Short mmCIF file of C-alpha atoms in Angstrom, two decimals:
data_model
loop_
_atom_site.label_atom_id
_atom_site.label_comp_id
_atom_site.label_asym_id
_atom_site.label_seq_id
_atom_site.Cartn_x
_atom_site.Cartn_y
_atom_site.Cartn_z
CA MET A 1 -4.71 16.39 -1.90
CA ASP A 2 -7.61 14.64 -3.74
CA LYS A 3 -10.39 12.98 -1.60
CA ARG A 4 -12.92 13.11 -4.17
CA GLY A 5 -15.71 10.62 -4.18
CA GLU A 6 -14.25 8.95 -1.11
CA SER A 7 -16.62 8.18 1.64
CA ALA A 8 -15.71 7.78 5.40
CA LEU A 9 -14.28 4.59 6.78
CA VAL A 10 -15.08 2.34 9.85
CA LEU A 11 -12.73 0.31 11.57
CA TRP A 12 -13.24 -1.96 14.54
CA GLY A 13 -11.17 -4.18 16.76
CA ILE A 14 -8.38 -3.21 19.53
CA HIS A 15 -5.41 -3.75 17.00
CA HIS A 16 -6.75 -2.40 14.00
CA VAL A 17 -7.80 0.59 16.05
CA GLN A 18 -4.37 1.14 17.81
CA ASP A 19 -2.81 0.83 14.53
CA ILE A 20 -4.42 3.79 12.73
CA VAL A 21 -4.23 5.82 16.04
CA SER A 22 -0.61 5.08 16.36
CA THR A 23 0.32 6.12 12.70
CA ALA A 24 -2.47 8.57 11.76
CA PRO A 25 -4.30 9.85 14.41
CA SER A 26 -5.63 12.97 12.38
CA MET A 27 -7.66 10.57 10.28
CA VAL A 28 -9.68 9.68 13.61
CA GLU A 29 -12.97 11.36 13.18
CA SER A 30 -14.60 9.40 16.20
CA VAL A 31 -14.29 6.55 18.86
CA LEU A 32 -16.67 4.23 20.22
CA VAL A 33 -15.51 1.73 23.23
CA GLU A 34 -17.98 -0.78 24.14
CA ARG A 35 -19.48 -0.47 27.67
CA GLY A 36 -17.72 -2.77 30.28
CA ALA A 37 -14.63 -3.46 27.80
CA GLY A 38 -12.35 -0.76 29.17
CA HIS A 39 -10.06 -3.62 30.85
CA HIS A 40 -9.67 -4.98 27.37
CA LEU A 41 -8.44 -1.29 26.27
CA SER A 42 -6.04 0.00 28.87
CA LEU A 43 -3.00 0.43 26.13
CA LEU A 44 -5.55 1.99 23.52
CA LEU A 45 -7.19 4.50 26.01
CA ASP A 46 -3.44 5.75 26.89
CA THR A 47 -2.83 5.97 23.16
CA LEU A 48 -5.88 7.83 22.81
CA ARG A 49 -5.17 9.96 25.62
CA ARG A 50 -1.71 11.15 24.11
CA ALA A 51 -3.09 11.84 20.76
CA GLY A 52 -5.96 13.94 22.34
CA ILE A 53 -8.71 11.77 20.97
CA SER A 54 -11.92 11.45 23.22
CA TRP A 55 -14.35 8.40 23.16
CA GLN A 56 -17.71 7.91 23.72
CA GLU A 57 -18.93 4.77 25.68
CA VAL A 58 -21.64 2.85 24.02
CA ASP A 59 -23.43 -0.56 24.18
CA ARG A 60 -23.04 -3.64 21.87
CA ARG A 61 -26.22 -3.03 20.09
CA GLU A 62 -25.03 0.61 19.21
CA LEU A 63 -21.50 -0.74 18.39
CA THR A 64 -22.63 -3.45 15.73
CA GLN A 65 -24.97 -0.80 14.51
CA ALA A 66 -22.13 1.19 13.54
CA GLY A 67 -19.70 -1.48 12.43
CA GLY A 68 -21.72 -4.60 11.24
CA PRO A 69 -22.59 -7.67 13.48
CA GLY A 70 -19.05 -8.73 14.05
CA ALA A 71 -17.95 -5.62 15.93
CA ARG A 72 -16.59 -5.85 19.38
CA HIS A 73 -14.67 -3.65 22.04
CA VAL A 74 -13.58 -0.66 19.96
CA LEU A 75 -14.65 1.00 16.97
CA ALA A 76 -13.11 4.38 14.98
CA ARG A 77 -15.01 6.57 12.24
CA LEU A 78 -12.13 7.71 10.02
CA ARG A 79 -12.15 10.46 7.81
CA PRO A 80 -11.96 9.81 4.13
CA TYR A 81 -8.32 9.16 2.86
CA GLU A 82 -6.54 11.91 1.07
CA TYR A 83 -4.71 10.78 -2.08
CA MET A 84 -1.64 12.53 -3.48
CA GLU A 85 -1.58 14.37 -6.85
CA LEU A 86 0.94 12.73 -8.89
CA GLU A 87 2.65 15.74 -9.52
CA GLY A 88 3.00 16.45 -5.58
CA LEU A 89 4.43 12.86 -5.30
CA VAL A 90 7.12 13.21 -7.76
CA GLU A 91 8.26 16.53 -6.33
CA MET A 92 8.25 15.05 -3.06
CA ALA A 93 10.17 11.92 -4.20
CA ARG A 94 14.02 10.96 -3.17
CA GLU A 95 16.78 10.20 -5.37
CA PRO A 96 17.45 7.32 -5.59
CA GLY A 97 14.06 6.45 -5.16
CA LEU A 98 11.07 3.92 -6.38
CA ILE A 99 7.79 4.46 -7.40
CA LEU A 100 5.13 1.67 -7.54
CA ALA A 101 2.39 1.75 -10.44
CA LEU A 102 -0.40 -0.97 -9.88
CA ASP A 103 -2.35 -1.84 -13.02
CA GLY A 104 -5.97 -3.39 -12.09
CA VAL A 105 -4.99 -4.53 -8.54
CA THR A 106 -8.28 -5.16 -7.45
CA ASP A 107 -8.10 -7.29 -4.53
CA PRO A 108 -7.85 -5.22 -1.42
CA GLY A 109 -5.93 -7.84 0.54
CA ASN A 110 -2.98 -7.65 -2.08
CA PHE A 111 -3.31 -4.08 -2.02
CA GLY A 112 -2.91 -4.00 1.59
CA ALA A 113 -0.06 -6.26 1.59
CA ILE A 114 1.81 -4.26 -1.18
CA VAL A 115 1.43 -1.37 0.82
CA ARG A 116 2.85 -2.67 4.03
CA SER A 117 5.88 -4.02 2.15
CA ALA A 118 6.03 -0.57 0.25
CA VAL A 119 6.42 0.98 3.70
CA PHE A 120 9.21 -1.76 4.66
CA PHE A 121 11.29 -1.01 1.89
CA GLY A 122 11.07 2.54 1.74
CA VAL A 123 9.15 3.26 -1.37
CA ASP A 124 8.57 6.86 -2.47
CA GLY A 125 4.81 6.31 -3.19
CA ILE A 126 2.27 4.23 -5.00
CA ILE A 127 0.18 4.96 -8.12
CA ILE A 128 -3.24 3.55 -8.78
CA PRO A 129 -5.72 4.02 -11.42
CA LYS A 130 -9.41 5.73 -10.34
CA ASN A 131 -11.26 2.72 -12.37
CA ASN A 132 -10.93 -0.91 -11.96
CA SER A 133 -8.47 -0.55 -9.28
CA CYS A 134 -8.49 -1.01 -5.66
CA GLY A 135 -8.57 1.94 -3.42
CA VAL A 136 -7.83 2.98 0.16
CA THR A 137 -10.57 0.61 2.03
CA GLU A 138 -11.14 -0.86 5.67
CA THR A 139 -9.69 -4.30 4.56
CA VAL A 140 -6.75 -2.23 2.71
CA LEU A 141 -5.90 -0.54 6.16
CA LYS A 142 -6.14 -3.69 8.06
CA ARG A 143 -4.02 -5.74 5.79
CA SER A 144 -1.69 -2.88 5.74
CA ALA A 145 -1.52 -2.76 9.62
CA GLY A 146 -1.79 1.05 9.23
CA ALA A 147 0.84 1.03 6.73
CA VAL A 148 -1.37 2.85 4.35
CA CYS A 149 -0.89 6.09 6.22
CA GLN A 150 3.03 6.05 6.06
CA VAL A 151 3.17 5.95 2.41
CA LYS A 152 2.37 8.35 -0.15
CA ILE A 153 -0.66 7.08 -2.82
CA ALA A 154 -1.44 9.04 -5.99
CA ARG A 155 -4.87 8.10 -7.70
CA VAL A 156 -4.79 8.89 -11.27
CA THR A 157 -7.28 8.92 -14.21
CA ASN A 158 -5.09 7.35 -16.71
CA LEU A 159 -2.32 5.32 -15.69
CA VAL A 160 -0.22 5.52 -19.22
CA ARG A 161 -0.43 9.22 -19.31
CA SER A 162 0.90 9.18 -15.66
CA LEU A 163 3.95 6.77 -17.04
CA ASP A 164 4.52 9.29 -19.57
CA GLN A 165 4.41 11.95 -17.02
CA LEU A 166 7.19 9.93 -14.72
CA LYS A 167 9.07 9.22 -18.09
CA ALA A 168 9.39 13.24 -18.51
CA ALA A 169 10.71 13.39 -14.68
CA GLY A 170 13.21 10.82 -15.48
CA TYR A 171 12.00 7.95 -14.54
CA TRP A 172 12.88 4.31 -15.92
CA ILE A 173 9.96 2.46 -16.11
CA TYR A 174 10.12 -1.30 -15.38
CA GLY A 175 7.70 -3.47 -16.37
CA THR A 176 6.63 -7.33 -15.26
CA THR A 177 5.23 -9.87 -17.49
CA PRO A 178 5.68 -13.91 -17.60
CA GLY A 179 7.98 -15.58 -19.85
CA LYS A 180 10.42 -12.49 -21.10
CA GLY A 181 12.77 -9.98 -19.34
CA ARG A 182 15.68 -9.17 -18.01
CA PRO A 183 16.63 -11.37 -14.80
CA VAL A 184 16.06 -8.87 -11.57
CA ALA A 185 19.44 -10.00 -10.42
CA GLN A 186 21.15 -8.64 -13.05
CA GLU A 187 19.58 -5.02 -13.29
CA GLU A 188 21.72 -2.04 -11.98
CA PHE A 189 18.63 0.53 -10.90
CA PRO A 190 19.01 3.87 -12.08
CA PRO A 191 18.25 6.57 -9.45
CA ARG A 192 14.82 7.10 -10.50
CA THR A 193 12.88 3.98 -10.78
CA CYS A 194 9.12 3.03 -11.37
CA ILE A 195 7.83 -0.84 -11.27
CA VAL A 196 4.73 -1.60 -12.78
CA LEU A 197 2.63 -4.36 -11.15
CA GLY A 198 -0.32 -5.82 -12.89
CA ALA A 199 -3.47 -7.84 -11.95
CA GLU A 200 -3.04 -11.43 -10.84
CA GLY A 201 -4.06 -13.36 -13.98
CA LYS A 202 -4.24 -10.62 -16.44
CA GLY A 203 -0.88 -8.93 -15.83
CA VAL A 204 0.16 -5.41 -17.62
CA ARG A 205 -2.17 -4.37 -19.81
CA MET A 206 -0.70 -3.82 -23.48
CA GLY A 207 -0.84 -0.21 -23.72
CA VAL A 208 1.07 0.09 -20.25
CA GLN A 209 3.54 -2.46 -21.83
CA ARG A 210 4.09 -0.31 -24.47
CA ARG A 211 5.15 2.47 -21.74
CA CYS A 212 7.81 0.50 -20.15
CA ASP A 213 11.61 0.88 -20.90
CA LEU A 214 12.39 -2.93 -19.55
CA PHE A 215 10.49 -5.97 -18.51
CA LEU A 216 11.96 -7.91 -15.23
CA THR A 217 11.61 -11.66 -14.61
CA LEU A 218 12.60 -13.95 -11.92
CA ALA A 219 14.36 -17.50 -12.39
CA GLY A 220 11.85 -20.22 -11.34
CA GLN A 221 7.98 -20.51 -11.29
CA TRP A 222 7.38 -17.16 -10.12
CA GLU A 223 3.94 -17.09 -11.75
CA SER A 224 2.82 -19.09 -8.70
CA LEU A 225 3.73 -15.84 -6.53
CA ASN A 226 0.59 -13.34 -5.84
CA VAL A 227 1.04 -9.90 -6.59
CA SER A 228 2.12 -8.64 -3.31
CA SER A 229 4.69 -11.68 -2.76
CA PHE A 230 6.03 -10.93 -6.08
CA GLY A 231 6.20 -7.08 -5.47
CA ALA A 232 8.15 -7.58 -2.27
CA VAL A 233 10.60 -9.48 -3.77
CA LEU A 234 11.06 -6.68 -6.49
CA MET A 235 11.36 -4.15 -3.86
CA TYR A 236 13.89 -6.32 -1.86
CA ALA A 237 15.98 -6.09 -5.34
CA TRP A 238 15.53 -2.66 -5.90
CA THR A 239 16.68 -1.88 -2.35
CA MET A 240 19.79 -4.15 -2.72
CA GLY A 241 20.56 -2.81 -6.10
CA ARG A 242 19.92 1.14 -6.23
CA GLY A 243 22.70 3.25 -6.66
CA GLY A 244 23.83 1.05 -9.64
CA LYS A 245 24.81 -2.09 -7.67
CA LYS A 246 23.76 -5.64 -8.55
CA VAL A 247 21.94 -7.61 -6.02
CA SER A 248 22.97 -11.07 -6.07
CA ALA A 249 20.81 -14.05 -7.51
CA GLN A 250 21.17 -16.18 -4.09
CA ASP A 251 20.00 -13.23 -2.36
CA ILE A 252 16.84 -13.14 -4.59
CA GLU A 253 16.31 -17.03 -4.51
CA GLY A 254 17.61 -18.00 -1.17
CA GLY A 255 14.42 -16.75 0.78
CA GLN A 256 16.30 -13.93 2.36
CA ILE A 257 13.00 -11.62 2.05
CA PRO A 258 10.17 -10.74 4.01
CA LEU A 259 6.98 -11.77 2.12
CA PRO A 260 3.81 -10.98 2.94
CA VAL A 261 1.59 -13.62 4.58
CA ASP A 262 -1.68 -14.29 3.39
CA GLY A 263 -4.42 -13.91 6.07
CA GLU A 264 -2.48 -11.32 8.33
#
């Protein structure tokens, strides 16, 4: 695991702390409970007890000192998120399997929504660059509803070189770019698939595009979708089309996909 350069994370709020305690109790370093708020926290306190996590009662002032002026009821201090090495991610991947590579996705809301969809659709892992890319932050944890702890994330120095490693391991690399590509409904996905998602407004960088074996596109004005929604469509298509089965165009275009909701 690689956690170099990462700082501790802080989450506050009943639902956010409940999510992280339920999905990744080993990440929780300490918990502060606002004095007098116990009647709001019965379910959470039961979850903490079952996980063997103790808590400390503090007044509102100490809670806001730790989590900022908006902190209410409960706060969890978390250990730094531990990223996978790329080699380990590939070794643990399944077949058929899907790995996502994010090229310059910097918005934590989008990243969190992508992670949430990745868990829903059974993605093996996500690759992000160390530079010019969003890492695991408090906002990502909140937007993913704790799902970030249920999917493997590898953080790499050079995305182009990492795609070369995937190709050497038998992965077929799909790019996404406006105006060209094979309609996703026509694609028969191979056993080892990697889909590259680019930043909104910029797309996939040219150097990364050169490593792609094929580009995918959607019918309609898909440029209006944000990267997390577009990614969810592609993950759905892979889920339906893995193992050499073509997904129906009506499935893709008929609204049968659970897209992330802005502001969740």
